[in-house]
Tab-separated table of C-alpha atoms and ligand atoms in Angstrom:
chain	number	residue	atom	x	y	z
Q	1	MET	CA	114.284	93.656	120.338
Q	2	ASN	CA	117.005	95.361	122.365
Q	3	THR	CA	119.307	96.909	119.765
Q	4	GLU	CA	121.790	98.404	122.239
Q	5	LYS	CA	124.681	96.155	121.209
Q	6	THR	CA	123.746	95.582	117.561
Q	7	GLY	CA	125.291	97.032	114.414
Q	8	PHE	CA	124.018	100.101	112.563
Q	9	ASN	CA	122.014	98.134	109.962
Q	10	THR	CA	120.160	96.157	112.624
Q	11	LYS	CA	119.359	99.442	114.395
Q	12	LEU	CA	117.966	100.805	111.106
Q	13	ILE	CA	115.511	97.923	110.932
Q	14	HIS	CA	114.655	97.282	114.584
Q	15	ALA	CA	115.515	100.277	116.811
Q	16	GLY	CA	112.197	102.082	116.248
Q	17	ALA	CA	109.906	99.163	117.104
Q	18	ILE	CA	107.088	99.911	119.542
Q	19	ASP	CA	104.743	97.677	121.507
Q	20	ASP	CA	101.825	96.714	119.328
Q	21	ARG	CA	99.243	94.182	120.456
Q	22	PHE	CA	98.710	92.760	116.953
Q	23	GLY	CA	102.413	92.101	116.297
Q	24	SER	CA	102.615	94.488	113.349
Q	25	ALA	CA	105.972	94.196	111.534
Q	26	THR	CA	105.949	97.941	110.913
Q	27	VAL	CA	105.227	100.898	113.175
Q	28	PRO	CA	101.477	101.636	112.931
Q	29	ILE	CA	100.320	105.138	111.994
Q	30	TYR	CA	98.508	106.654	114.961
Q	31	GLN	CA	96.614	109.178	112.845
Q	32	THR	CA	94.989	110.990	115.724
Q	33	SER	CA	95.181	114.499	117.091
Q	34	THR	CA	94.202	113.545	120.642
Q	35	PHE	CA	94.298	110.605	123.095
Q	36	SER	CA	91.562	109.671	125.578
Q	37	PHE	CA	92.514	109.322	129.256
Q	38	GLU	CA	91.367	106.286	131.257
Q	39	SER	CA	90.375	108.611	134.158
Q	40	ALA	CA	90.453	112.253	135.185
Q	41	GLU	CA	93.326	111.424	137.559
Q	42	TYR	CA	95.304	109.728	134.791
Q	43	GLY	CA	94.813	112.750	132.499
Q	44	ALA	CA	96.010	115.157	135.182
Q	45	GLN	CA	99.066	112.965	135.851
Q	46	CYS	CA	99.957	113.017	132.136
Q	47	PHE	CA	100.027	116.803	132.362
Q	48	THR	CA	102.181	116.936	135.496
Q	49	GLY	CA	104.600	114.423	133.971
Q	50	GLU	CA	103.966	111.777	136.680
Q	51	ARG	CA	102.756	109.540	133.836
Q	52	ASP	CA	104.242	109.072	130.396
Q	53	GLY	CA	100.875	108.849	128.603
Q	54	PHE	CA	100.078	110.504	125.289
Q	55	ILE	CA	97.989	113.695	125.428
Q	56	TYR	CA	97.908	115.483	122.086
Q	57	THR	CA	99.867	114.966	118.841
Q	58	ARG	CA	101.546	118.388	118.839
Q	59	ILE	CA	103.188	117.293	122.116
Q	60	ALA	CA	103.888	113.619	121.327
Q	61	ASN	CA	102.481	110.700	119.332
Q	62	PRO	CA	103.458	106.971	119.307
Q	63	THR	CA	104.408	106.877	115.600
Q	64	ILE	CA	106.505	110.028	115.896
Q	65	LYS	CA	108.040	108.766	119.144
Q	66	ALA	CA	109.141	105.536	117.433
Q	67	LEU	CA	111.029	107.581	114.841
Q	68	GLU	CA	112.522	109.874	117.500
Q	69	GLN	CA	113.780	106.941	119.559
Q	70	GLN	CA	115.344	105.362	116.510
Q	71	ILE	CA	117.133	108.542	115.379
Q	72	ALA	CA	118.459	109.165	118.913
Q	73	VAL	CA	119.953	105.653	118.904
Q	74	LEU	CA	121.491	106.131	115.426
Q	75	GLU	CA	123.147	109.433	116.449
Q	76	ASN	CA	124.271	108.164	119.901
Q	77	GLY	CA	122.229	110.939	121.528
Q	78	TYR	CA	120.058	111.236	124.643
Q	79	GLY	CA	116.867	112.001	122.707
Q	80	ALA	CA	115.447	113.295	119.436
Q	81	ILE	CA	112.698	115.751	118.528
Q	82	ALA	CA	111.004	115.270	115.163
Q	83	VAL	CA	109.852	118.461	113.462
Q	84	SER	CA	107.958	119.450	110.330
Q	85	SER	CA	111.025	120.361	108.227
Q	86	GLY	CA	114.773	120.936	108.352
Q	87	MET	CA	114.091	124.680	108.639
Q	88	ALA	CA	111.803	123.994	111.622
Q	89	ALA	CA	114.810	122.302	113.257
Q	90	VAL	CA	117.016	125.341	112.514
Q	91	THR	CA	114.520	127.899	113.848
Q	92	THR	CA	113.610	125.826	116.922
Q	93	ILE	CA	117.307	125.655	117.835
Q	94	TYR	CA	117.850	129.405	117.349
Q	95	LEU	CA	114.742	130.365	119.321
Q	96	ALA	CA	115.254	127.887	122.161
Q	97	LEU	CA	118.887	128.771	122.805
Q	98	MET	CA	119.198	132.489	122.019
Q	99	SER	CA	117.798	135.635	123.612
Q	100	SER	CA	118.026	139.270	122.588
Q	101	GLY	CA	121.677	140.373	122.588
Q	102	ASP	CA	123.085	136.831	122.179
Q	103	HIS	CA	125.557	135.979	119.427
Q	104	ILE	CA	126.087	132.960	117.166
Q	105	VAL	CA	129.271	132.017	115.266
Q	106	SER	CA	128.506	129.955	112.184
Q	107	THR	CA	129.854	128.403	108.997
Q	108	ASP	CA	129.363	130.928	106.179
Q	109	ALA	CA	128.555	128.531	103.344
Q	110	ILE	CA	125.535	126.867	104.951
Q	111	TYR	CA	122.148	126.153	103.393
Q	112	GLY	CA	121.064	129.677	102.340
Q	113	PRO	CA	117.797	129.958	104.338
Q	114	SER	CA	119.521	128.772	107.576
Q	115	ARG	CA	121.686	131.900	107.330
Q	116	ASN	CA	119.043	134.250	105.910
Q	117	VAL	CA	116.568	133.603	108.705
Q	118	MET	CA	119.208	134.675	111.251
Q	119	GLU	CA	120.534	137.704	109.375
Q	120	LYS	CA	117.281	138.998	107.880
Q	121	GLN	CA	114.601	137.947	110.391
Q	122	PHE	CA	115.981	137.061	113.821
Q	123	SER	CA	118.285	140.089	113.767
Q	124	ARG	CA	115.035	142.038	114.403
Q	125	PHE	CA	114.857	140.351	117.814
Q	126	GLY	CA	118.419	141.371	118.674
Q	127	PHE	CA	120.190	138.142	117.672
Q	128	GLN	CA	123.771	138.821	116.548
Q	129	SER	CA	125.715	136.617	114.149
Q	130	THR	CA	129.157	136.146	112.613
Q	131	TYR	CA	129.486	133.971	109.494
Q	132	LEU	CA	132.932	132.703	108.610
Q	133	ASP	CA	134.939	129.804	107.224
Q	134	THR	CA	134.788	127.307	110.110
Q	135	THR	CA	137.512	125.150	108.559
Q	136	ASP	CA	139.808	127.932	109.856
Q	137	ILE	CA	140.010	127.037	113.560
Q	138	GLU	CA	142.003	130.154	114.537
Q	139	ALA	CA	139.365	132.381	112.909
Q	140	VAL	CA	136.615	130.535	114.838
Q	141	LYS	CA	138.473	131.124	118.134
Q	142	LYS	CA	138.820	134.835	117.376
Q	143	ALA	CA	135.146	135.233	116.441
Q	144	ILE	CA	133.850	134.108	119.835
Q	145	ARG	CA	132.621	136.976	122.030
Q	146	PRO	CA	131.490	137.094	125.674
Q	147	ASN	CA	127.847	136.997	124.458
Q	148	THR	CA	128.334	134.046	122.039
Q	149	LYS	CA	125.932	131.200	122.853
Q	150	ILE	CA	126.293	128.836	119.892
Q	151	LEU	CA	128.994	127.607	117.536
Q	152	TYR	CA	127.003	126.333	114.543
Q	153	ILE	CA	128.657	124.284	111.835
Q	154	GLU	CA	127.455	122.547	108.724
Q	155	THR	CA	129.894	119.866	107.606
Q	156	PRO	CA	130.236	119.020	104.765
Q	157	SER	CA	128.805	122.397	103.918
Q	158	ASN	CA	126.083	123.146	101.420
Q	159	PRO	CA	127.113	123.816	98.652
Q	160	THR	CA	130.897	124.230	98.993
Q	161	MET	CA	131.569	120.757	100.458
Q	162	SER	CA	133.999	122.245	102.997
Q	163	VAL	CA	134.710	120.006	105.967
Q	164	SER	CA	134.991	121.586	109.436
Q	165	ASP	CA	136.895	119.726	112.163
Q	166	LEU	CA	134.225	118.497	114.605
Q	167	LYS	CA	136.607	117.688	117.465
Q	168	ALA	CA	138.472	120.992	117.217
Q	169	CYS	CA	135.175	122.923	117.083
Q	170	ALA	CA	133.839	121.020	120.121
Q	171	GLU	CA	137.005	121.888	122.047
Q	172	ILE	CA	136.663	125.598	121.232
Q	173	ALA	CA	132.953	125.591	122.109
Q	174	HIS	CA	133.454	123.882	125.453
Q	175	ALA	CA	136.489	125.970	126.390
Q	176	ASN	CA	134.178	128.977	125.984
Q	177	ASN	CA	131.188	127.373	127.693
Q	178	ILE	CA	129.016	127.495	124.563
Q	179	LEU	CA	127.104	124.818	122.643
Q	180	LEU	CA	128.277	123.145	119.446
Q	181	VAL	CA	125.393	122.650	116.999
Q	182	VAL	CA	126.027	120.534	113.883
Q	183	ASP	CA	123.886	120.295	110.748
Q	184	ASN	CA	124.571	116.664	109.791
Q	185	THR	CA	122.225	116.604	106.784
Q	186	PHE	CA	124.905	115.906	104.144
Q	187	SER	CA	126.320	112.845	105.937
Q	188	SER	CA	123.435	111.322	107.900
Q	189	PRO	CA	124.304	109.307	111.031
Q	190	TYR	CA	125.498	106.488	108.779
Q	191	LEU	CA	128.608	108.444	107.739
Q	192	GLN	CA	129.131	110.850	110.639
Q	193	LYS	CA	128.077	110.955	114.302
Q	194	PRO	CA	128.930	114.456	115.580
Q	195	ILE	CA	127.986	113.671	119.217
Q	196	ASP	CA	130.868	111.161	119.297
Q	197	PHE	CA	133.196	114.096	118.499
Q	198	GLY	CA	131.738	116.376	121.181
Q	199	ALA	CA	128.710	118.065	119.543
Q	200	ASP	CA	125.909	119.057	121.936
Q	201	ILE	CA	123.129	119.246	119.350
Q	202	VAL	CA	122.861	117.600	115.933
Q	203	PHE	CA	120.091	118.164	113.430
Q	204	HIS	CA	118.962	117.033	110.000
Q	205	SER	CA	116.787	117.977	107.161
Q	206	MET	CA	115.302	114.453	106.964
Q	207	THR	CA	113.908	115.546	103.603
Q	208	LYS	CA	117.305	114.381	102.347
Q	209	PHE	CA	119.159	111.117	103.045
Q	210	ILE	CA	117.217	109.943	106.110
Q	211	ASN	CA	113.885	109.751	104.293
Q	212	GLY	CA	115.708	109.340	101.021
Q	213	HIS	CA	112.871	109.160	98.508
Q	214	ALA	CA	112.148	112.813	97.641
Q	215	ASP	CA	108.541	112.487	98.802
Q	216	ILE	CA	108.541	114.088	102.281
Q	217	VAL	CA	109.776	117.287	103.938
Q	218	ALA	CA	110.892	116.645	107.539
Q	219	GLY	CA	113.451	117.514	110.207
Q	220	VAL	CA	114.879	116.233	113.473
Q	221	ILE	CA	116.993	117.544	116.359
Q	222	ILE	CA	119.120	115.234	118.524
Q	223	THR	CA	120.710	116.289	121.807
Q	224	LYS	CA	123.504	114.843	123.895
Q	225	GLU	CA	121.874	115.813	127.184
Q	226	GLN	CA	118.470	115.790	128.820
Q	227	SER	CA	118.336	119.452	129.892
Q	228	ILE	CA	118.855	120.773	126.363
Q	229	TYR	CA	116.436	118.160	125.035
Q	230	THR	CA	113.700	119.486	127.353
Q	231	GLN	CA	114.440	123.103	126.385
Q	232	LEU	CA	114.206	122.269	122.660
Q	233	ARG	CA	111.124	120.063	122.989
Q	234	ASN	CA	109.271	122.791	124.885
Q	235	MET	CA	110.127	125.284	122.125
Q	236	MET	CA	108.979	122.843	119.414
Q	237	ILE	CA	105.651	122.339	121.230
Q	238	SER	CA	105.180	126.112	121.607
Q	239	LEU	CA	106.040	126.824	117.979
Q	240	GLY	CA	103.768	123.990	116.855
Q	241	CYS	CA	106.260	122.776	114.262
Q	242	ASN	CA	105.638	119.121	115.154
Q	243	MET	CA	105.807	116.291	112.683
Q	244	ASP	CA	102.606	114.635	111.494
Q	245	PRO	CA	102.138	110.878	112.221
Q	246	HIS	CA	101.840	110.000	108.534
Q	247	GLN	CA	104.992	111.977	107.771
Q	248	ALA	CA	106.770	110.060	110.577
Q	249	TYR	CA	105.623	106.750	109.103
Q	250	MET	CA	107.030	107.702	105.690
Q	251	VAL	CA	110.398	108.639	107.216
Q	252	ILE	CA	110.534	105.377	109.212
Q	253	ARG	CA	109.866	103.525	105.960
Q	254	GLY	CA	112.631	105.352	104.073
Q	255	LEU	CA	115.115	105.148	106.927
Q	256	LYS	CA	115.301	101.338	106.836
Q	257	THR	CA	117.398	101.430	103.650
Q	258	LEU	CA	119.622	104.394	104.624
Q	259	ALA	CA	122.867	102.441	104.677
Q	260	ILE	CA	122.372	100.537	101.439
Q	261	ARG	CA	121.204	103.674	99.623
Q	262	ILE	CA	124.211	105.659	100.822
Q	263	ASP	CA	126.672	102.829	100.070
Q	264	ARG	CA	125.394	102.708	96.519
Q	265	ALA	CA	125.196	106.491	95.985
Q	266	GLN	CA	128.685	107.135	97.322
Q	267	GLU	CA	130.140	104.339	95.215
Q	268	ASN	CA	128.627	106.135	92.212
Q	269	ALA	CA	129.810	109.534	93.500
Q	270	ALA	CA	133.437	108.392	93.720
Q	271	LYS	CA	133.293	107.369	90.040
Q	272	VAL	CA	131.575	110.617	89.023
Q	273	ALA	CA	134.149	112.695	90.946
Q	274	ASP	CA	137.028	110.869	89.218
Q	275	PHE	CA	135.354	111.370	85.833
Q	276	LEU	CA	134.843	115.091	86.451
Q	277	GLU	CA	138.359	115.644	87.786
Q	278	ALA	CA	139.840	114.102	84.614
Q	279	HIS	CA	137.564	116.010	82.211
Q	280	PRO	CA	139.297	118.763	80.190
Q	281	LYS	CA	136.327	121.175	80.440
Q	282	VAL	CA	136.147	120.922	84.254
Q	283	ALA	CA	138.108	123.568	86.195
Q	284	TRP	CA	137.766	122.107	89.704
Q	285	VAL	CA	135.945	119.412	91.707
Q	286	LYS	CA	135.230	119.385	95.446
Q	287	TYR	CA	134.385	115.974	96.899
Q	288	PRO	CA	135.701	114.851	100.318
Q	289	GLY	CA	136.806	111.511	98.851
Q	290	LEU	CA	139.253	113.158	96.429
Q	291	LYS	CA	142.839	113.642	97.624
Q	292	SER	CA	142.654	117.144	96.131
Q	293	HIS	CA	139.956	118.140	98.683
Q	294	PRO	CA	141.517	120.708	101.062
Q	295	GLN	CA	140.176	118.887	104.154
Q	296	TYR	CA	140.674	115.340	102.880
Q	297	GLU	CA	142.522	114.295	106.063
Q	298	VAL	CA	139.939	115.817	108.429
Q	299	SER	CA	137.130	114.103	106.501
Q	300	LYS	CA	138.874	110.721	106.914
Q	301	LYS	CA	139.041	111.257	110.690
Q	302	GLN	CA	135.377	112.050	111.210
Q	303	MET	CA	133.440	110.526	108.302
Q	304	SER	CA	133.222	106.804	107.617
Q	305	GLY	CA	132.512	107.536	103.931
Q	306	SER	CA	132.631	110.551	101.621
Q	307	GLY	CA	128.932	110.695	100.736
Q	308	SER	CA	127.340	111.473	97.407
Q	309	MET	CA	127.415	115.275	97.125
Q	310	ILE	CA	129.849	116.886	94.682
Q	311	SER	CA	130.412	120.496	93.733
Q	312	PHE	CA	132.374	121.453	90.641
Q	313	GLY	CA	133.059	124.299	88.255
Q	314	LEU	CA	133.617	124.434	84.505
Q	315	LYS	CA	136.361	126.378	82.733
Q	316	SER	CA	133.585	128.188	80.864
Q	317	GLY	CA	132.031	129.370	84.160
Q	318	PHE	CA	128.338	130.163	84.559
Q	319	THR	CA	127.692	130.116	80.793
Q	320	GLY	CA	128.967	126.546	80.639
Q	321	ALA	CA	127.070	125.617	83.806
Q	322	LYS	CA	123.796	126.801	82.249
Q	323	THR	CA	124.453	124.786	79.074
Q	324	LEU	CA	125.220	121.686	81.117
Q	325	MET	CA	122.093	122.071	83.293
Q	326	ASN	CA	119.951	122.507	80.185
Q	327	SER	CA	121.560	119.502	78.464
Q	328	VAL	CA	121.402	116.720	81.073
Q	329	ARG	CA	118.707	114.110	80.481
Q	330	LEU	CA	119.079	111.625	83.351
Q	331	ALA	CA	119.884	114.095	86.142
Q	332	LEU	CA	116.870	116.149	87.189
Q	333	LEU	CA	117.416	119.908	87.232
Q	334	ALA	CA	116.092	120.347	90.764
Q	335	VAL	CA	117.056	121.523	94.247
Q	336	SER	CA	117.159	119.160	97.253
Q	337	LEU	CA	119.422	116.119	97.550
Q	338	GLY	CA	119.736	112.755	99.258
Q	339	GLY	CA	117.011	111.000	97.266
Q	340	VAL	CA	117.556	108.000	95.013
Q	341	GLU	CA	117.595	110.147	91.870
Q	342	THR	CA	120.535	112.221	90.610
Q	343	LEU	CA	119.949	115.990	90.785
Q	344	ILE	CA	121.827	118.984	89.413
Q	345	GLN	CA	121.370	122.629	90.447
Q	346	HIS	CA	123.084	126.021	90.518
Q	347	PRO	CA	123.314	127.313	94.145
Q	348	ALA	CA	124.209	130.950	93.299
Q	349	SER	CA	120.938	131.429	91.388
Q	350	MET	CA	118.807	128.819	93.194
Q	351	THR	CA	119.263	127.506	96.792
Q	352	HIS	CA	121.568	130.363	97.829
Q	353	SER	CA	120.118	133.130	95.636
Q	354	LYS	CA	118.989	135.187	98.652
Q	355	VAL	CA	122.484	135.350	100.163
Q	356	SER	CA	123.998	138.742	99.231
Q	357	PRO	CA	126.468	138.757	96.276
Q	358	GLU	CA	129.338	139.842	98.614
Q	359	ASP	CA	128.603	137.073	101.140
Q	360	LYS	CA	128.294	134.496	98.380
Q	361	LEU	CA	131.685	135.466	97.029
Q	362	LYS	CA	133.277	135.532	100.490
Q	363	SER	CA	131.951	132.078	101.344
Q	364	GLY	CA	132.962	130.442	98.061
Q	365	ILE	CA	129.480	130.187	96.512
Q	366	THR	CA	130.836	131.282	93.179
Q	367	ASP	CA	128.836	131.720	89.973
Q	368	ASP	CA	130.549	128.756	88.341
Q	369	LEU	CA	129.650	126.314	91.168
Q	370	ILE	CA	127.412	123.443	90.068
Q	371	ARG	CA	126.029	121.161	92.778
Q	372	PHE	CA	125.570	117.533	91.836
Q	373	ALA	CA	123.649	115.131	94.101
Q	374	VAL	CA	124.489	111.622	92.947
Q	375	GLY	CA	121.666	109.067	93.036
Q	376	ILE	CA	121.594	105.276	92.960
Q	377	GLU	CA	121.166	104.787	89.203
Q	378	ASP	CA	123.937	102.975	87.281
Q	379	ALA	CA	127.189	104.954	87.510
Q	380	ALA	CA	127.820	104.420	83.781
Q	381	ASP	CA	124.510	106.093	82.927
Q	382	ILE	CA	125.139	109.077	85.224
Q	383	ILE	CA	128.598	109.561	83.694
Q	384	ALA	CA	127.295	109.127	80.120
Q	385	ASP	CA	124.693	111.813	80.857
Q	386	LEU	CA	127.355	114.241	82.100
Q	387	GLU	CA	129.589	113.336	79.149
Q	388	GLN	CA	126.920	114.169	76.549
Q	389	GLY	CA	126.048	117.367	78.442
Q	390	LEU	CA	129.683	118.467	78.622
Q	391	GLU	CA	130.075	117.890	74.867
Q	392	LYS	CA	127.576	120.717	74.326
Q	393	VAL	CA	129.486	123.110	76.634
T	401	LCS	N1	120.109	122.021	106.229
T	401	LCS	C1	120.664	121.652	105.066
T	401	LCS	C2	122.111	121.280	105.008
T	401	LCS	C3	119.883	121.618	103.906
T	401	LCS	O1	120.464	121.231	102.767
T	401	LCS	C4	118.509	121.981	103.981
T	401	LCS	C5	117.648	121.992	102.768
T	401	LCS	C6	117.985	122.376	105.213
T	401	LCS	C7	118.805	122.372	106.321
T	401	LCS	C8	116.527	122.757	105.374
T	401	LCS	O2	115.728	121.609	105.285
T	401	LCS	P1	114.221	121.550	104.761
T	401	LCS	O3	113.436	122.538	105.544
T	401	LCS	O4	114.225	121.881	103.314
T	401	LCS	O5	113.812	120.146	105.070
T	401	LCS	N2	118.371	121.965	101.567
T	401	LCS	C9	117.906	122.126	100.363
T	401	LCS	C10	118.732	122.203	99.225
T	401	LCS	O6	119.951	122.166	99.210
T	401	LCS	N3	117.978	122.318	98.167
T	401	LCS	O7	116.651	122.402	98.474
T	401	LCS	C11	116.514	122.272	99.917
């Protein structure tokens, strides 16, 4: 069906549909590496672009295309490029848009490997970078240089839950003729659509909320315009970091319930955040839905809900954090997020362990920070689990 004028939930169910001669209710898995051409002429025309036929799965595949079309619709973008992981999205963006001597300005407290790959690996190819607190708009303005090509923000940020102002960042980027790239993993298009606020490129680790069942690693890049889409797709094809058809099928399957999963998880998260904020052993809580969050007002302007990620610290610091992590029984002590199960982890020694101690401190990834990804279990059980864990602290 044409989902152009439908609501978000209808798009989640119907926007990815493809023509199928048997009337399959779900998108079939085209588990093939190659596609036969009906004639030599047809094959040649597929290569010149005169025809839109499928050639080879690294380039395009019907199952993957169904997912890409659906994600582009959900993010209000021109087109989407599915990739093998969230990190494949990050590296494809860096490599497609930067050349030796170019500079990127980025949020400091981003997913650790997204920063490490730039500072420790791509710096070898002459890429320059400045990492800073992008909630500070004046600091962002000052960091832009004549050779800056990208303003890259992660909002809310992993793991500090800081919220950068999308509209203000888009204005700075466009005033300087550079691209705004947004990692929208923590919100998903259900809660935040960065293109509506001026972003040029949005990407996701679909390993998280979009797939939502902790059983697939995947990524996607969405662009506002065709020219950047073509640039990124060509880089993805050259790097060979394409998605696999079966992986695409799994994401399509998980995506259908995105809204109801997030509604439920964030309802739980609001209760967990209130519980933590009132607990005598808790020193601080950062959750965009709490009035105490420093960017509470900005989050209300650009997010339709506060999500299900919480960071908090205990008065007893890292020692207490370790006791809590070793005491929880319902929450899994595991990295990742956005699945149906509640997870707890310690960024300073786990997801962000490779960020230097000075940079961790500067970007607020303190030793006492515990990251809590709230799942869709019963809120009372999640809170009871934290309560019994905190008793041992
Ligand atoms: N962007 C964000 C915001 C992420 O949280 C992650 C992974 C990535 C990109 C990379 O995606 P991947 O390649 O893993 O699909 N975040 C993780 C985390 O916080 N714990 O484990 C993985």
